[in-house]
Coordinates of C-alpha atoms and ligand atoms in Angstrom, one line a residue:
M1 CA 99.9 115.7 69.9
G2 CA 96.7 117.6 70.7
L3 CA 95.0 117.2 74.0
L4 CA 97.4 114.7 75.6
G5 CA 100.6 116.6 75.2
A6 CA 103.9 114.9 75.9
P7 CA 103.8 111.7 78.1
K8 CA 104.0 112.8 81.7
N9 CA 105.7 111.5 84.8
I10 CA 103.0 110.7 87.2
E11 CA 104.3 110.7 90.7
N12 CA 103.2 109.7 94.2
F13 CA 102.5 112.4 96.8
V14 CA 103.7 111.7 100.3
A15 CA 104.1 114.1 103.2
G16 CA 103.6 117.1 100.9
R17 CA 106.2 116.0 98.3
F18 CA 106.1 114.4 94.9
V19 CA 108.0 111.1 95.0
Q20 CA 109.4 109.1 92.1
T21 CA 110.1 105.4 92.5
G22 CA 112.5 103.1 90.6
K23 CA 109.5 101.2 89.1
T24 CA 107.2 102.7 86.5
F25 CA 104.3 101.4 84.4
T26 CA 102.8 102.9 81.3
K27 CA 99.4 104.4 81.0
H28 CA 97.9 104.3 77.5
S29 CA 95.1 106.4 76.1
P30 CA 92.0 104.4 75.3
V31 CA 91.3 106.7 72.4
D32 CA 94.2 105.5 70.2
G33 CA 96.7 103.6 72.4
T34 CA 99.2 106.4 72.7
V35 CA 101.2 106.8 75.8
V36 CA 99.7 109.2 78.4
G37 CA 102.3 108.9 81.0
R38 CA 104.7 106.8 83.0
V39 CA 103.4 106.1 86.5
H40 CA 105.7 105.7 89.5
E41 CA 104.5 102.6 91.3
A42 CA 104.6 102.8 95.1
G43 CA 106.2 99.8 96.8
Q44 CA 105.6 98.6 100.4
Q45 CA 108.1 101.2 101.8
L46 CA 106.5 104.2 100.1
V47 CA 103.0 103.0 101.2
D48 CA 104.3 102.7 104.7
A49 CA 105.8 106.2 104.5
A50 CA 102.4 107.6 103.3
V51 CA 100.5 105.9 106.2
R52 CA 103.1 107.3 108.7
A53 CA 102.9 110.8 107.1
A54 CA 99.1 110.6 107.6
R55 CA 99.5 109.6 111.2
A56 CA 102.0 112.3 111.8
A57 CA 99.6 114.9 110.4
L58 CA 96.9 113.6 112.8
D59 CA 99.3 113.9 115.7
G60 CA 100.1 117.5 114.7
P61 CA 98.0 120.7 114.4
W62 CA 95.7 119.1 111.9
G63 CA 94.4 116.8 114.6
A64 CA 93.4 119.8 116.7
S65 CA 91.8 121.7 113.7
T66 CA 88.3 123.1 114.3
V67 CA 85.2 122.6 112.1
P68 CA 85.2 126.2 110.9
E69 CA 88.9 125.9 109.9
R70 CA 88.2 122.7 108.0
A71 CA 85.1 124.0 106.3
G72 CA 87.1 127.0 105.2
L73 CA 89.8 124.8 103.9
L74 CA 87.3 122.7 101.9
R75 CA 86.0 125.9 100.3
R76 CA 89.6 127.0 99.4
I77 CA 90.2 123.6 97.8
A78 CA 87.0 124.1 95.7
D79 CA 88.2 127.5 94.7
R80 CA 91.5 126.1 93.6
I81 CA 89.9 123.3 91.6
E82 CA 87.9 126.0 89.8
A83 CA 91.2 127.9 89.2
R84 CA 92.8 124.7 87.8
F85 CA 89.6 123.5 86.1
E86 CA 91.1 122.9 82.7
D87 CA 94.2 121.1 84.0
L88 CA 91.9 118.6 85.7
V89 CA 89.7 118.3 82.6
K90 CA 92.8 117.5 80.5
A91 CA 94.0 114.9 83.1
E92 CA 90.6 113.2 83.2
V93 CA 90.3 113.1 79.4
A94 CA 93.8 112.0 78.8
D95 CA 93.3 109.0 81.0
T96 CA 89.7 108.0 80.1
G97 CA 89.1 109.4 76.6
K98 CA 85.7 110.7 77.6
P99 CA 84.3 113.7 75.8
L100 CA 85.6 117.0 77.0
T101 CA 82.1 118.4 77.5
Q102 CA 81.4 115.5 79.9
A103 CA 84.6 116.0 81.9
R104 CA 83.7 119.7 82.2
T105 CA 80.0 119.4 83.1
L106 CA 80.1 116.2 85.2
D107 CA 83.5 115.1 86.4
V108 CA 85.3 118.2 87.3
A109 CA 82.2 120.3 88.1
R110 CA 81.2 117.7 90.6
A111 CA 84.6 117.8 92.2
V112 CA 84.0 121.5 93.0
T113 CA 80.5 120.7 94.3
N114 CA 81.7 117.8 96.5
F115 CA 84.1 120.1 98.5
R116 CA 81.5 122.9 98.8
A117 CA 78.7 120.5 99.8
F118 CA 80.7 118.9 102.5
A119 CA 81.9 122.3 103.8
D120 CA 78.2 123.1 104.2
T121 CA 77.4 119.7 105.7
I122 CA 80.2 119.7 108.4
A123 CA 79.5 123.4 109.3
A124 CA 75.8 122.5 110.0
H125 CA 76.4 119.2 111.6
G126 CA 75.7 118.6 115.3
L127 CA 75.5 115.5 117.4
D128 CA 72.6 114.4 119.7
S129 CA 72.6 115.1 123.4
F130 CA 70.2 113.7 126.0
I131 CA 69.2 114.4 129.6
T132 CA 69.0 111.0 131.1
E133 CA 66.4 110.5 134.0
L134 CA 66.5 107.1 135.6
P135 CA 63.7 105.6 137.8
D136 CA 66.0 105.7 140.8
G137 CA 66.3 109.5 140.5
R138 CA 69.8 109.7 139.0
R139 CA 70.2 112.2 136.2
A140 CA 72.9 112.7 133.7
L141 CA 73.8 114.7 130.6
N142 CA 74.9 112.5 127.7
Y143 CA 76.6 114.2 124.7
A144 CA 78.7 112.9 121.9
V145 CA 81.9 114.4 120.6
G146 CA 82.9 113.7 117.0
K147 CA 86.4 112.6 116.3
P148 CA 88.1 111.6 113.1
L149 CA 88.2 108.0 112.1
G150 CA 92.0 108.5 111.7
V151 CA 94.1 107.4 108.7
V152 CA 91.7 106.5 106.0
A153 CA 92.7 104.4 102.9
V154 CA 90.8 105.7 99.9
I155 CA 90.7 103.3 97.0
V156 CA 88.9 104.4 93.9
P157 CA 88.1 103.1 90.4
W158 CA 88.6 104.5 86.9
N159 CA 85.1 105.3 85.6
L160 CA 84.6 108.7 87.3
P161 CA 88.0 109.1 88.8
L162 CA 88.0 112.6 90.2
L163 CA 84.3 112.7 91.0
L164 CA 84.5 109.5 93.1
L165 CA 87.8 110.5 94.7
T166 CA 86.6 113.9 95.9
W167 CA 83.3 112.3 97.0
K168 CA 85.4 110.5 99.6
V169 CA 88.2 112.9 100.3
A170 CA 86.0 115.9 100.9
P171 CA 84.0 114.4 103.8
A172 CA 87.1 112.6 105.1
L173 CA 88.9 116.0 105.4
A174 CA 85.8 117.7 106.7
C175 CA 85.8 115.2 109.6
G176 CA 89.5 115.9 110.3
N177 CA 91.0 112.6 108.9
A178 CA 94.2 112.2 107.0
V179 CA 94.0 110.1 103.8
V180 CA 96.1 107.8 101.7
V181 CA 94.6 107.6 98.2
K182 CA 95.2 104.8 95.8
P183 CA 93.8 105.8 92.4
S184 CA 93.1 103.3 89.7
E185 CA 96.1 102.2 87.7
E186 CA 94.0 103.3 84.7
T187 CA 93.4 106.8 85.9
P188 CA 96.4 108.1 87.9
S189 CA 96.5 111.7 86.5
S190 CA 93.7 113.7 88.2
A191 CA 94.7 112.5 91.8
A192 CA 98.2 113.8 91.1
V193 CA 96.9 117.2 89.9
L194 CA 94.6 117.3 92.9
A195 CA 97.8 116.9 95.1
E196 CA 99.1 120.1 93.6
I197 CA 95.8 121.8 94.3
M198 CA 95.8 120.6 97.9
A199 CA 99.2 122.1 98.5
E200 CA 98.1 125.4 96.8
A201 CA 95.0 125.5 99.1
G202 CA 97.1 125.1 102.2
V203 CA 96.3 121.5 103.1
P204 CA 98.9 120.5 105.7
E205 CA 101.6 118.0 104.8
G206 CA 100.6 114.4 105.2
V207 CA 96.8 115.1 105.2
Y208 CA 96.4 114.1 101.5
N209 CA 98.8 111.4 100.2
V210 CA 98.7 109.5 96.9
V211 CA 100.2 106.2 96.2
H212 CA 100.0 104.7 92.7
G213 CA 99.9 101.1 91.6
F214 CA 97.7 98.1 91.2
G215 CA 95.7 95.9 93.6
P216 CA 97.1 92.5 94.5
G217 CA 100.8 92.5 95.2
S218 CA 101.0 96.3 94.8
A219 CA 100.0 99.5 96.4
G220 CA 96.3 98.5 96.8
E221 CA 97.2 95.4 98.9
F222 CA 100.0 97.1 100.7
L223 CA 97.6 99.8 101.8
T224 CA 94.7 97.7 102.8
T225 CA 96.9 95.3 104.8
H226 CA 98.8 98.1 106.5
P227 CA 98.4 97.9 110.3
G228 CA 98.4 101.7 110.5
I229 CA 95.1 102.4 108.7
D230 CA 91.9 103.0 110.6
G231 CA 89.4 102.2 107.9
V232 CA 89.0 101.7 104.1
T233 CA 86.6 103.5 101.9
F234 CA 86.4 101.7 98.5
T235 CA 84.5 102.1 95.3
G236 CA 85.0 99.4 92.7
E237 CA 84.0 95.8 91.8
S238 CA 82.2 93.6 94.3
A239 CA 84.9 90.9 94.0
T240 CA 87.6 93.5 95.0
G241 CA 85.4 94.6 97.9
S242 CA 85.4 91.1 99.1
A243 CA 89.2 90.8 98.8
I244 CA 89.6 94.1 100.7
M245 CA 87.2 92.9 103.4
R246 CA 89.5 89.8 103.9
A247 CA 92.6 92.1 104.0
V248 CA 91.2 94.3 106.8
S249 CA 89.5 91.6 108.8
P250 CA 92.5 90.5 111.0
R251 CA 92.5 94.0 112.4
V252 CA 88.7 94.6 112.3
R253 CA 88.7 97.9 110.5
P254 CA 85.5 99.6 109.3
V255 CA 84.8 99.6 105.5
S256 CA 82.6 101.7 103.3
F257 CA 81.9 99.9 100.0
E258 CA 80.3 101.2 96.9
L259 CA 80.4 98.2 94.6
G260 CA 79.0 96.9 91.3
G261 CA 75.5 97.0 90.0
K262 CA 73.2 95.3 87.6
N263 CA 70.6 98.0 87.6
A264 CA 67.0 97.6 86.3
A265 CA 64.7 100.1 84.6
L266 CA 61.0 99.3 84.6
V267 CA 59.0 100.9 81.8
F268 CA 55.2 100.7 82.3
A269 CA 52.8 101.1 79.4
D270 CA 51.5 104.3 80.8
A271 CA 55.0 105.9 80.7
D272 CA 55.6 109.1 78.7
L273 CA 57.4 107.1 75.9
D274 CA 59.6 109.9 74.6
K275 CA 60.8 110.8 78.1
A276 CA 61.3 107.2 79.0
I277 CA 63.4 106.4 75.9
D278 CA 65.4 109.6 76.4
G279 CA 66.0 108.5 80.1
L280 CA 66.9 105.0 79.1
A281 CA 69.3 106.1 76.5
R282 CA 71.1 108.2 79.1
S283 CA 71.0 105.5 81.8
T284 CA 72.3 102.9 79.4
F285 CA 75.0 104.7 77.5
T286 CA 76.3 107.6 79.7
N287 CA 80.1 107.4 80.0
T288 CA 80.0 104.5 77.6
G289 CA 78.0 102.5 80.1
Q290 CA 80.7 102.8 82.7
V291 CA 78.8 104.3 85.6
C292 CA 77.9 102.0 88.5
L293 CA 74.3 103.4 88.2
C294 CA 73.9 102.5 84.5
T295 CA 71.0 100.4 83.5
E296 CA 71.8 97.0 82.1
R297 CA 68.4 95.4 82.5
I298 CA 65.3 97.0 80.9
Y299 CA 61.9 95.5 81.7
V300 CA 59.1 96.8 79.5
E301 CA 55.4 96.2 79.7
R302 CA 54.5 94.1 76.8
P303 CA 52.1 96.4 74.9
I304 CA 54.9 99.0 74.4
F305 CA 57.8 96.5 74.1
D306 CA 58.5 97.0 70.4
D307 CA 58.2 100.8 70.6
V308 CA 60.8 100.9 73.4
V309 CA 63.1 98.6 71.5
A310 CA 62.8 100.7 68.3
G311 CA 63.2 104.0 70.2
L312 CA 66.2 102.9 72.2
S313 CA 67.9 101.4 69.1
A314 CA 67.6 104.7 67.3
A315 CA 69.1 106.5 70.3
A316 CA 72.0 103.9 70.3
Q317 CA 72.6 104.4 66.6
A318 CA 72.6 108.2 66.9
H319 CA 75.7 108.1 69.2
V320 CA 78.8 109.6 67.6
P321 CA 82.0 107.9 68.8
G322 CA 84.9 110.3 68.4
H323 CA 87.8 112.3 69.7
P324 CA 87.2 113.9 73.1
E325 CA 87.8 117.4 71.9
D326 CA 85.4 117.1 68.9
A327 CA 82.1 118.9 69.8
K328 CA 80.1 116.3 67.8
T329 CA 81.4 113.4 69.9
T330 CA 78.8 111.9 72.2
M331 CA 80.5 108.6 73.2
G332 CA 84.1 107.9 74.2
P333 CA 85.9 104.5 74.3
L334 CA 85.9 102.0 77.1
I335 CA 88.7 102.5 79.6
S336 CA 91.2 100.0 78.2
A337 CA 91.9 97.1 75.8
G338 CA 91.6 94.8 78.8
H339 CA 88.2 96.1 79.8
R340 CA 87.0 95.9 76.1
E341 CA 88.0 92.2 76.1
K342 CA 85.8 91.7 79.1
V343 CA 82.8 93.5 77.5
Q344 CA 83.4 91.6 74.2
S345 CA 83.3 88.3 76.1
Y346 CA 79.8 89.2 77.2
L347 CA 78.9 90.1 73.6
R348 CA 79.9 86.6 72.7
L349 CA 78.2 85.1 75.7
A350 CA 74.9 86.9 75.0
E351 CA 74.8 85.3 71.5
Q352 CA 75.5 81.9 72.9
E353 CA 72.7 82.4 75.3
G354 CA 70.3 83.0 72.4
A355 CA 70.2 86.8 72.4
K356 CA 69.0 88.7 69.4
V357 CA 71.3 91.6 68.8
V358 CA 69.0 94.5 68.1
T359 CA 71.8 97.0 67.5
G360 CA 75.6 97.1 67.9
G361 CA 77.5 93.9 68.9
G362 CA 80.8 94.9 67.5
V363 CA 83.7 97.3 67.4
P364 CA 83.5 100.5 65.3
L365 CA 86.2 100.9 62.7
F366 CA 87.6 104.4 62.0
G367 CA 90.5 103.7 59.5
D368 CA 92.8 105.8 61.6
A369 CA 94.8 105.7 64.9
R370 CA 91.6 105.2 66.9
D371 CA 91.6 101.6 65.6
H372 CA 94.3 101.1 68.3
G373 CA 91.9 102.3 71.0
A374 CA 89.3 100.6 73.1
W375 CA 86.1 101.4 71.2
I376 CA 82.9 99.4 71.3
E377 CA 79.5 99.8 69.8
P378 CA 76.5 100.5 72.0
T379 CA 74.6 97.2 72.1
L380 CA 71.0 96.1 72.8
W381 CA 69.7 92.6 73.1
T382 CA 66.3 91.0 73.2
G383 CA 65.5 87.3 73.7
L384 CA 67.4 87.0 77.1
T385 CA 65.9 86.1 80.5
N386 CA 66.9 86.5 84.1
S387 CA 68.4 83.0 84.0
D388 CA 71.1 84.1 81.5
R389 CA 74.5 85.1 82.9
T390 CA 74.4 88.2 80.6
V391 CA 71.4 89.4 82.6
R392 CA 72.9 88.5 86.0
E393 CA 76.5 89.7 85.8
E394 CA 77.7 93.3 85.6
V395 CA 79.2 94.0 82.1
F396 CA 80.1 97.7 82.7
G397 CA 79.7 98.8 79.1
P398 CA 77.1 100.5 76.9
V399 CA 74.9 97.4 76.8
A400 CA 71.4 96.4 78.0
A401 CA 69.0 93.4 77.7
I402 CA 65.4 94.5 77.0
M403 CA 62.9 92.0 78.3
P404 CA 59.0 92.1 78.5
F405 CA 56.8 91.9 81.6
D406 CA 53.0 91.5 82.0
S407 CA 52.1 92.9 85.4
E408 CA 53.4 95.2 88.1
E409 CA 54.1 92.2 90.4
D410 CA 55.9 90.5 87.5
A411 CA 58.1 93.7 86.9
I412 CA 59.0 94.0 90.6
R413 CA 59.9 90.3 90.9
L414 CA 62.1 90.4 87.8
A415 CA 63.8 93.7 88.8
N416 CA 64.6 92.4 92.3
D417 CA 65.8 89.0 91.1
T418 CA 69.5 89.9 91.3
D419 CA 72.4 89.5 93.7
Y420 CA 73.2 93.2 93.3
G421 CA 71.1 96.1 94.6
L422 CA 72.4 99.5 93.7
A423 CA 69.8 101.5 91.6
A424 CA 66.6 101.2 89.8
A425 CA 64.5 103.6 87.6
V426 CA 60.7 103.4 87.2
W427 CA 59.1 105.0 84.2
T428 CA 55.3 105.6 84.6
T429 CA 52.8 108.5 84.6
N430 CA 50.8 106.8 87.4
L431 CA 51.8 108.7 90.5
E432 CA 50.8 106.0 92.9
R433 CA 52.5 103.2 91.0
G434 CA 55.7 105.3 90.7
H435 CA 55.9 105.6 94.5
R436 CA 54.7 102.0 95.1
V437 CA 57.1 100.3 92.8
A438 CA 60.1 102.6 93.6
Q439 CA 59.7 101.8 97.3
R440 CA 59.7 98.0 96.6
M441 CA 62.9 98.0 94.7
R442 CA 65.6 96.2 96.7
V443 CA 68.2 98.9 96.0
G444 CA 69.9 101.9 97.7
L445 CA 68.7 104.4 95.0
S446 CA 65.3 104.3 93.3
W447 CA 64.3 106.9 90.7
V448 CA 60.9 107.7 89.3
N449 CA 60.9 109.2 85.8
T450 CA 64.5 110.2 86.0
W451 CA 68.0 108.8 86.4
F452 CA 71.3 110.1 87.9
L453 CA 69.5 113.1 89.4
R454 CA 71.3 113.6 92.8
D455 CA 71.0 115.7 95.8
L456 CA 74.4 115.3 97.6
R457 CA 72.7 115.3 101.0
S458 CA 70.7 112.1 100.2
P459 CA 72.0 108.6 101.0
F460 CA 74.0 106.9 98.2
G461 CA 74.9 103.2 98.3
G462 CA 73.7 99.7 97.6
V463 CA 72.5 96.5 99.2
G464 CA 73.6 92.9 98.5
L465 CA 76.7 92.7 96.3
S466 CA 76.4 96.5 95.7
G467 CA 78.0 97.5 98.9
I468 CA 78.1 98.4 102.6
G469 CA 77.1 101.7 104.0
R470 CA 75.8 105.0 102.6
E471 CA 77.7 108.1 101.4
G472 CA 76.3 111.6 101.0
G473 CA 75.7 114.4 103.4
T474 CA 75.6 113.3 107.1
H475 CA 75.7 109.6 105.9
S476 CA 79.3 110.2 104.9
L477 CA 80.1 111.8 108.2
H478 CA 79.0 108.7 110.0
F479 CA 81.7 106.7 108.4
Y480 CA 84.5 109.3 108.6
S481 CA 84.0 110.1 112.3
Q482 CA 84.0 108.2 115.6
P483 CA 81.7 109.7 118.2
T484 CA 82.9 109.5 121.9
N485 CA 79.9 109.7 124.2
V486 CA 80.5 111.6 127.4
C487 CA 78.1 110.9 130.3
V488 CA 78.1 113.5 133.1
H489 CA 76.3 112.8 136.4
L490 CA 74.1 115.8 137.3
Ligands
NAD501 P1 88.3 97.4 90.6 O1 87.6 96.8 91.8 O2 89.0 96.5 89.6 O3 89.4 98.5 91.0 C1 89.0 99.6 91.9 C2 90.3 100.0 92.6 O4 90.7 98.9 93.5 C3 91.5 100.2 91.8 O5 92.2 101.3 92.3 C4 92.3 99.0 91.9 O6 93.7 99.1 91.7 C5 92.0 98.6 93.3 N1 92.2 97.2 93.7 C6 92.0 96.1 92.9 N2 92.2 95.0 93.6 C7 92.6 95.3 94.8 C8 93.0 94.6 96.0 N3 93.0 93.3 96.0 N4 93.3 95.3 97.1 C9 93.2 96.7 97.1 N5 92.9 97.4 96.0 C10 92.6 96.8 94.9 O7 87.1 98.3 89.9 P2 87.3 99.1 88.5 O8 87.3 98.1 87.4 O9 88.3 100.1 88.6 O10 85.9 99.9 88.5 C11 84.7 99.4 88.0 C12 83.8 98.8 89.1 O11 83.5 99.8 90.0 C13 82.5 98.4 88.6 O12 82.1 97.2 89.2 C14 81.5 99.5 89.0 O13 80.2 99.1 89.2 C15 82.1 99.8 90.3 N6 81.7 101.2 90.7 C16 80.8 101.3 91.8 C17 80.3 102.6 92.1 C18 79.4 102.7 93.3 O14 79.2 103.9 93.7 N7 78.7 101.7 93.7 C19 80.8 103.7 91.5 C20 81.7 103.5 90.4 C21 82.2 102.3 90.0

């Protein structure tokens, strides 16, 4: 039975209590198709109860909590996550099949950091005040008071479930909100463990609620259309963001959207080739390509094109797919059979569009239970151009198209020729070029000679189809709080 243990009952968490419902769905492991758990799907009534519980918490002592109290609470949550670290690692790995080492060093480690970072941010945060002096001699003091947004719907995807959930819940609680969380149907487990942790840390009843289910016709839609929510923070596909925007539009609720990407890397001939290939390998294949920031378009200056193709192919072939607990494993499966079908449809499309498959293109065969999982080979293509759908649409797998360019202007034009705008990475040893090109990327995050290096105080988000708003440090506080300006005549 190994890591997964016996199938679990994964329950909703409403008003401080775990709640079963009459309706369950089955969550399968993408490693080998075994049953991870039975998830209790929330219906309209339970979503309503969760929203009411959140409102009641805001109307109670939580609504009058102070910043030092909330900063202290966030630190206690971080401490409890550390105490329950391995429980969360197991939950993440059971749902996603990702290597244990990654769950430990990235996913769960970042959950701890998220709560500590926002405890620091809220403790140091102040709002502007002004002395107003009008030409007619009137004077006034203007100052703003931060208030919580209110009941916040938190809807998250499956790729980095706990990391992305806590990236929203930590600042939401820091600002004094109450949340109703809807985890992905593919990754319900860690949000449920986090509910236990919240209770252990002393988070008041109703401040953190979890409802399980799907999007349309299920918990996701019931939550986003609920008249009692004050805003939606969402990470997921751009098309889902669009649907959520329609759902909240009748009541004009604010949204914070971190959506899809079709991110470019630009490799100049003056790049440090070893570092660039190492960086490209990470940016293309990390988490089996299932990170919104992953590179799916690689533009390479023509003189080093063949070297980059050869180097990155070798890196792809060196990946070891395997069991999460095996120390040799470097790549896990895709999240589900359904998602693999989507990725495979792009493997077929790329070939129809005339791609040359440099490496990969298929499904690895193990000759054991893993053949019932959702595995895919890391895949690289050449021969595609920006007019191909494979180069324009987000695949969200360990795949990239490698294409040549001839000049800096050419590279910038090609990289910016996309409806998305989340991230870009520029590889060059020319300092001026690095700054120059990074600044001209039409994205929210632009890296030079690195990828996925994050300071949690810096703005995170995208332009175009990649989202609305920024998260991180005080940028998150702007979404999760509503300032009231007070103007006092002097
Ligand atoms: P998804 O949009 O299918 O689902 C995300 C969440 O939304 C899930 O909880 C799902 O149940 C819910 N949902 C789906 N339809 C809904 C609806 N109509 N109303 C309310 N809720 C609904 O995304 P996914 O497949 O889980 O995640 C992969 C996507 O997330 C990729 O596009 C990826 O780029 C994106 N992503 C973006 C970022 C970022 O920071 N920009 C980070 C991670 C993932």
